[in-house]
GROMACS .gro file of C-alpha atoms in nm:
model
  315
    1MET     CA    1  -0.989   3.686   3.066
    2SER     CA    2  -1.001   3.325   2.954
    3ARG     CA    3  -1.333   3.141   2.965
    4HIS     CA    4  -1.421   2.782   3.042
    5HIS     CA    5  -1.650   2.576   2.818
    6GLU     CA    6  -1.797   2.228   2.854
    7ILE     CA    7  -1.926   2.004   2.576
    8PRO     CA    8  -2.200   1.771   2.704
    9ALA     CA    9  -2.159   1.397   2.647
   10THR     CA   10  -2.444   1.374   2.396
   11PRO     CA   11  -2.448   1.209   2.052
   12GLU     CA   12  -2.470   1.539   1.863
   13ASN     CA   13  -2.132   1.636   2.005
   14MET     CA   14  -1.955   1.322   1.882
   15VAL     CA   15  -1.881   1.124   1.570
   16LEU     CA   16  -1.801   0.756   1.553
   17GLY     CA   17  -1.487   0.644   1.380
   18PHE     CA   18  -1.365   0.936   1.169
   19PHE     CA   19  -1.219   1.286   1.141
   20ASP     CA   20  -1.339   1.532   0.878
   21ALA     CA   21  -1.235   1.892   0.814
   22ALA     CA   22  -1.580   1.960   0.667
   23LEU     CA   23  -1.760   1.913   1.000
   24PRO     CA   24  -1.883   2.242   1.152
   25PRO     CA   25  -1.744   2.334   1.492
   26LEU     CA   26  -1.934   2.247   1.808
   27LEU     CA   27  -1.809   2.575   1.947
   28THR     CA   28  -1.542   2.835   1.880
   29VAL     CA   29  -1.322   2.944   2.169
   30GLU     CA   30  -1.066   3.217   2.213
   31SER     CA   31  -0.699   3.134   2.243
   32GLY     CA   32  -0.625   3.049   2.607
   33ASP     CA   33  -0.977   2.927   2.687
   34THR     CA   34  -1.029   2.591   2.854
   35VAL     CA   35  -1.271   2.324   2.742
   36THR     CA   36  -1.398   2.007   2.911
   37MET     CA   37  -1.471   1.715   2.679
   38HIS     CA   38  -1.612   1.369   2.752
   39SER     CA   39  -1.532   1.033   2.597
   40PHE     CA   40  -1.670   0.681   2.581
   41PRO     CA   41  -1.480   0.357   2.530
   42ALA     CA   42  -1.395   0.257   2.175
   43GLY     CA   43  -1.588  -0.036   2.033
   44GLY     CA   44  -1.950  -0.136   2.001
   45ARG     CA   45  -2.208  -0.322   2.205
   46GLU     CA   46  -1.993  -0.635   2.210
   47SER     CA   47  -1.761  -0.447   2.448
   48VAL     CA   48  -2.025  -0.320   2.689
   49HIS     CA   49  -2.020  -0.442   3.050
   50PRO     CA   50  -2.254  -0.740   3.102
   51ASP     CA   51  -2.421  -0.569   3.400
   52PRO     CA   52  -2.663  -0.313   3.248
   53ALA     CA   53  -2.674  -0.117   3.573
   54ARG     CA   54  -2.308  -0.023   3.527
   55VAL     CA   55  -2.344   0.110   3.173
   56PRO     CA   56  -2.399   0.489   3.159
   57ALA     CA   57  -2.718   0.596   2.984
   58ASP     CA   58  -2.535   0.854   2.770
   59TYR     CA   59  -2.298   0.582   2.647
   60LEU     CA   60  -2.593   0.368   2.541
   61ALA     CA   61  -2.751   0.670   2.372
   62ALA     CA   62  -2.434   0.724   2.169
   63LEU     CA   63  -2.421   0.357   2.071
   64ASP     CA   64  -2.784   0.367   1.961
   65THR     CA   65  -2.768   0.700   1.779
   66LEU     CA   66  -2.438   0.750   1.600
   67PRO     CA   67  -2.396   0.589   1.259
   68PRO     CA   68  -2.081   0.375   1.247
   69GLY     CA   69  -1.782   0.507   1.060
   70PRO     CA   70  -1.462   0.342   0.941
   71GLY     CA   71  -1.322   0.323   1.295
   72PRO     CA   72  -1.439   0.216   1.643
   73HIS     CA   73  -1.369   0.539   1.833
   74PHE     CA   74  -1.617   0.788   1.976
   75VAL     CA   75  -1.458   1.126   1.901
   76THR     CA   76  -1.577   1.451   2.060
   77GLY     CA   77  -1.538   1.772   1.861
   78PRO     CA   78  -1.439   1.964   1.665
   79VAL     CA   79  -1.361   2.272   1.872
   80HIS     CA   80  -1.234   2.571   1.674
   81VAL     CA   81  -0.997   2.834   1.808
   82ALA     CA   82  -1.063   3.184   1.678
   83GLY     CA   83  -0.793   3.304   1.441
   84ALA     CA   84  -0.632   2.966   1.377
   85MET     CA   85  -0.513   2.929   1.020
   86PRO     CA   86  -0.319   2.665   0.825
   87GLY     CA   87   0.046   2.671   0.926
   88ASP     CA   88  -0.030   2.766   1.286
   89VAL     CA   89   0.012   2.533   1.584
   90LEU     CA   90  -0.246   2.446   1.848
   91GLN     CA   91  -0.097   2.416   2.196
   92VAL     CA   92  -0.301   2.172   2.405
   93ASP     CA   93  -0.229   2.180   2.778
   94ILE     CA   94  -0.375   1.868   2.942
   95LEU     CA   95  -0.506   2.005   3.270
   96ASP     CA   96  -0.726   1.734   3.417
   97LEU     CA   97  -0.853   1.381   3.350
   98LYS     CA   98  -1.131   1.210   3.543
   99PHE     CA   99  -1.285   0.865   3.511
  100ARG     CA  100  -1.655   0.862   3.425
  101MET     CA  101  -1.700   0.483   3.453
  102ASP     CA  102  -1.608   0.223   3.716
  103TRP     CA  103  -1.501  -0.036   3.460
  104GLY     CA  104  -1.317  -0.072   3.134
  105PHE     CA  105  -1.262  -0.347   2.884
  106VAL     CA  106  -0.962  -0.523   2.734
  107ALA     CA  107  -1.005  -0.739   2.424
  108ILE     CA  108  -0.833  -0.968   2.178
  109LEU     CA  109  -1.004  -0.910   1.844
  110PRO     CA  110  -0.992  -1.083   1.504
  111LEU     CA  111  -0.700  -0.989   1.276
  112LEU     CA  112  -0.583  -0.713   1.510
  113GLY     CA  113  -0.300  -0.670   1.758
  114THR     CA  114   0.071  -0.740   1.734
  115LEU     CA  115   0.032  -1.120   1.703
  116PRO     CA  116  -0.300  -1.162   1.518
  117ASP     CA  117  -0.217  -1.506   1.376
  118GLU     CA  118  -0.122  -1.649   1.714
  119PHE     CA  119  -0.418  -1.525   1.921
  120THR     CA  120  -0.741  -1.647   1.767
  121ASP     CA  121  -0.925  -1.745   2.086
  122TYR     CA  122  -1.098  -1.405   2.100
  123GLU     CA  123  -1.185  -1.274   2.443
  124THR     CA  124  -1.308  -0.959   2.617
  125ILE     CA  125  -1.268  -0.889   2.988
  126HIS     CA  126  -1.409  -0.606   3.201
  127PRO     CA  127  -1.167  -0.506   3.478
  128ASP     CA  128  -1.315  -0.308   3.766
  129ILE     CA  129  -1.180   0.043   3.825
  130ASP     CA  130  -1.118   0.119   4.193
  131LEU     CA  131  -1.063   0.495   4.221
  132ALA     CA  132  -1.011   0.482   4.597
  133LYS     CA  133  -0.710   0.251   4.551
  134GLY     CA  134  -0.610   0.396   4.214
  135VAL     CA  135  -0.603   0.057   4.042
  136CYS     CA  136  -0.788  -0.161   3.796
  137ARG     CA  137  -0.855  -0.515   3.913
  138MET     CA  138  -0.804  -0.796   3.663
  139PRO     CA  139  -1.026  -1.107   3.664
  140TRP     CA  140  -0.735  -1.320   3.785
  141GLY     CA  141  -0.676  -1.091   4.085
  142ALA     CA  142  -0.387  -0.869   3.977
  143GLU     CA  143  -0.416  -0.497   4.048
  144ILE     CA  144  -0.261  -0.254   3.799
  145PRO     CA  145  -0.211   0.116   3.888
  146LEU     CA  146  -0.429   0.352   3.688
  147ASP     CA  147  -0.258   0.604   3.461
  148PRO     CA  148  -0.527   0.767   3.245
  149PHE     CA  149  -0.486   0.944   2.911
  150PHE     CA  150  -0.678   1.014   2.593
  151GLY     CA  151  -0.573   0.784   2.308
  152ILE     CA  152  -0.704   1.036   2.055
  153MET     CA  153  -0.615   1.404   2.043
  154GLY     CA  154  -0.577   1.582   1.715
  155THR     CA  155  -0.668   1.864   1.483
  156ALA     CA  156  -0.882   1.828   1.173
  157PRO     CA  157  -0.691   1.658   0.888
  158PRO     CA  158  -0.615   1.840   0.562
  159ALA     CA  159  -0.943   1.909   0.381
  160ALA     CA  160  -0.817   1.746   0.061
  161TRP     CA  161  -0.806   1.411   0.242
  162GLY     CA  162  -1.181   1.412   0.298
  163ARG     CA  163  -1.318   1.186   0.570
  164VAL     CA  164  -1.035   1.001   0.744
  165GLY     CA  165  -1.088   0.688   0.956
  166SER     CA  166  -1.001   0.719   1.323
  167PRO     CA  167  -0.767   0.418   1.368
  168VAL     CA  168  -0.450   0.543   1.197
  169PRO     CA  169  -0.255   0.831   1.357
  170ARG     CA  170  -0.107   1.082   1.116
  171CYS     CA  171   0.046   1.429   1.098
  172PHE     CA  172  -0.265   1.582   1.260
  173GLY     CA  173  -0.228   1.353   1.561
  174GLY     CA  174  -0.541   1.143   1.615
  175ASN     CA  175  -0.517   0.790   1.751
  176MET     CA  176  -0.159   0.818   1.875
  177ASP     CA  177  -0.224   0.603   2.186
  178ASN     CA  178   0.069   0.767   2.362
  179LYS     CA  179   0.049   0.701   2.735
  180GLU     CA  180   0.278   0.998   2.805
  181LEU     CA  181   0.008   1.243   2.690
  182LYS     CA  182  -0.142   1.272   3.038
  183VAL     CA  183  -0.210   1.544   3.293
  184GLY     CA  184   0.074   1.796   3.299
  185THR     CA  185   0.178   1.734   2.940
  186THR     CA  186   0.157   1.992   2.664
  187LEU     CA  187   0.084   1.863   2.314
  188TYR     CA  188   0.155   2.071   2.003
  189LEU     CA  189  -0.052   1.994   1.693
  190PRO     CA  190  -0.014   2.146   1.346
  191VAL     CA  191  -0.317   2.329   1.207
  192PHE     CA  192  -0.432   2.241   0.856
  193ASN     CA  193  -0.766   2.426   0.839
  194GLU     CA  194  -0.917   2.752   0.953
  195GLY     CA  195  -1.014   2.714   1.319
  196GLY     CA  196  -0.789   2.414   1.375
  197GLY     CA  197  -1.066   2.172   1.470
  198PHE     CA  198  -0.955   2.005   1.795
  199TYR     CA  199  -1.085   1.653   1.867
  200ALA     CA  200  -1.042   1.422   2.167
  201GLY     CA  201  -1.160   1.074   2.257
  202ASP     CA  202  -1.064   0.712   2.318
  203GLY     CA  203  -1.028   0.720   2.695
  204HIS     CA  204  -0.770   0.483   2.842
  205GLY     CA  205  -0.733   0.389   3.208
  206VAL     CA  206  -0.384   0.244   3.170
  207GLN     CA  207  -0.171   0.110   2.887
  208GLY     CA  208   0.173  -0.036   2.841
  209ASP     CA  209   0.411   0.091   2.574
  210GLY     CA  210   0.310  -0.103   2.265
  211GLU     CA  211  -0.061  -0.166   2.342
  212VAL     CA  212   0.021  -0.507   2.196
  213CYS     CA  213  -0.315  -0.692   2.210
  214ILE     CA  214  -0.495  -0.394   2.034
  215THR     CA  215  -0.659  -0.241   2.343
  216ALA     CA  216  -0.557  -0.051   2.650
  217LEU     CA  217  -0.799  -0.042   2.943
  218GLU     CA  218  -1.070   0.115   2.729
  219THR     CA  219  -1.296   0.334   2.941
  220GLY     CA  220  -1.476   0.666   2.964
  221LEU     CA  221  -1.280   0.977   3.062
  222THR     CA  222  -1.355   1.345   3.102
  223GLY     CA  223  -1.069   1.575   3.007
  224THR     CA  224  -1.006   1.944   3.051
  225PHE     CA  225  -0.771   2.116   2.807
  226ARG     CA  226  -0.637   2.466   2.758
  227LEU     CA  227  -0.628   2.552   2.387
  228THR     CA  228  -0.377   2.819   2.288
  229LEU     CA  229  -0.309   2.939   1.936
  230ARG     CA  230   0.062   2.959   1.851
  231LYS     CA  231   0.166   3.149   1.541
  232ASP     CA  232   0.534   3.149   1.640
  233LEU     CA  233   0.618   2.776   1.614
  234GLY     CA  234   0.544   2.645   1.265
  235TYR     CA  235   0.557   2.277   1.362
  236ALA     CA  236   0.454   2.042   1.083
  237TRP     CA  237   0.429   1.737   1.309
  238PRO     CA  238   0.298   1.660   1.660
  239PHE     CA  239   0.538   1.729   1.943
  240ALA     CA  240   0.497   1.733   2.321
  241GLU     CA  241   0.669   1.833   2.641
  242THR     CA  242   0.633   1.792   3.014
  243ALA     CA  243   0.791   1.991   3.295
  244THR     CA  244   1.096   1.766   3.272
  245HIS     CA  245   1.113   1.622   2.919
  246LEU     CA  246   1.083   1.700   2.550
  247MET     CA  247   0.890   1.437   2.355
  248SER     CA  248   0.923   1.378   1.982
  249ILE     CA  249   0.674   1.157   1.800
  250GLY     CA  250   0.731   0.926   1.503
  251LEU     CA  251   0.450   0.753   1.313
  252ASP     CA  252   0.494   0.516   1.020
  253GLU     CA  253   0.379   0.176   0.894
  254ASP     CA  254   0.736   0.058   0.945
  255LEU     CA  255   0.855   0.064   1.305
  256ASP     CA  256   1.211   0.141   1.196
  257ASP     CA  257   1.092   0.443   0.998
  258ALA     CA  258   0.879   0.561   1.291
  259MET     CA  259   1.190   0.540   1.508
  260LYS     CA  260   1.395   0.738   1.256
  261GLN     CA  261   1.128   1.006   1.242
  262ALA     CA  262   1.121   1.039   1.620
  263VAL     CA  263   1.500   1.086   1.621
  264ARG     CA  264   1.491   1.339   1.335
  265GLU     CA  265   1.216   1.536   1.507
  266MET     CA  266   1.406   1.551   1.835
  267ILE     CA  267   1.722   1.663   1.658
  268ARG     CA  268   1.526   1.937   1.484
  269HIS     CA  269   1.372   2.061   1.810
  270VAL     CA  270   1.704   2.052   1.997
  271CYS     CA  271   1.867   2.258   1.722
  272ALA     CA  272   1.579   2.506   1.730
  273ARG     CA  273   1.608   2.550   2.108
  274THR     CA  274   1.989   2.566   2.130
  275GLU     CA  275   2.293   2.664   1.931
  276LEU     CA  276   2.399   2.303   1.887
  277THR     CA  277   2.488   2.181   1.541
  278ARG     CA  278   2.287   1.895   1.394
  279ASN     CA  279   2.580   1.660   1.464
  280GLN     CA  280   2.595   1.772   1.826
  281ALA     CA  281   2.219   1.732   1.871
  282TYR     CA  282   2.240   1.381   1.726
  283MET     CA  283   2.512   1.292   1.976
  284LEU     CA  284   2.311   1.442   2.261
  285CYS     CA  285   2.012   1.229   2.164
  286SER     CA  286   2.234   0.922   2.169
  287LEU     CA  287   2.348   0.996   2.524
  288ALA     CA  288   2.036   1.138   2.688
  289GLY     CA  289   1.739   1.051   2.467
  290ASN     CA  290   1.526   0.745   2.534
  291LEU     CA  291   1.327   0.583   2.252
  292ARG     CA  292   1.006   0.406   2.346
  293ILE     CA  293   0.758   0.212   2.138
  294THR     CA  294   0.428   0.399   2.162
  295GLN     CA  295   0.204   0.140   1.998
  296THR     CA  296   0.239  -0.133   1.735
  297VAL     CA  297  -0.127  -0.185   1.643
  298ASP     CA  298  -0.274   0.124   1.474
  299GLY     CA  299  -0.163   0.087   1.113
  300ASN     CA  300   0.100   0.358   1.153
  301LYS     CA  301   0.315   0.235   1.439
  302GLY     CA  302   0.446   0.482   1.693
  303VAL     CA  303   0.781   0.557   1.851
  304HIS     CA  304   0.847   0.850   2.081
  305MET     CA  305   1.172   0.986   2.222
  306LEU     CA  306   1.194   1.141   2.567
  307LEU     CA  307   1.483   1.381   2.622
  308PRO     CA  308   1.536   1.534   2.969
  309LYS     CA  309   1.525   1.913   2.962
  310ASP     CA  310   1.814   1.908   3.208
  311ALA     CA  311   2.032   1.795   2.916
  312LEU     CA  312   1.972   2.139   2.760
  313ALA     CA  313   2.003   2.338   3.081
  314ALA     CA  314   2.361   2.458   3.029
  315LEU     CA  315   2.318   2.539   2.659
   0.00000   0.00000   0.00000
């Protein structure tokens, strides 16, 4: 029987701005267990809502308690899975996401974003989150449908790397800022250390492909995940799927190279799931695969390809 666990939203269950394989686990679960994890918005006090009554006390406690790291993200974890070893894969089923705040923030920040030299009139806004209508309300009146996801999900990085800043997504996942990693999606993450070390954080209320100004709607989320140990996959890079699509993920400083990686990864997964040759898989990706820019602001830029599973149905 699987068990459910919850990690309280307290400072001792989070770090600020880094991943580190040397951190001890907050808890160790069995494969197939579910865990609920909480997040706070990225950023510091400069991003907090101007109305103190709307700022959760546990968020303020985290801001006051946690020493700053090399990144701006509150990261909850790590959670170990019993029996996980390097070379395994952690299957993360995203079961539920709930808002834990009625506001978020969007900011233009110095030297960040896709056009840092053009946007130097720095500004932060605090859109209201209306759960009844399912929208966030911008200061100028526009309403944008909510579509929540965690910007950060990952395993602990290779131990030899030491402490790794949270901003740059890498082979362990991390700050991928992929809006497709939402409820109903399964994310596969390579394991580099005993126990795996699953982290989550960086709640987003909605984001466009690209996240061009540097932020999504940064807000607090609570997520519930099923963590399953997979010793039969051997993936060396993050991959995901939904009920209808396969999703390959490319990450690189160069957007062209991130795109090439996303294509290569999809070809590899199509060949592994079918009897298609590499040439045939490449042609299938050209006809049925859709490349999307994940984000252009996190050091390593992101591109993901979505391929309908129906394209493999007759194979």
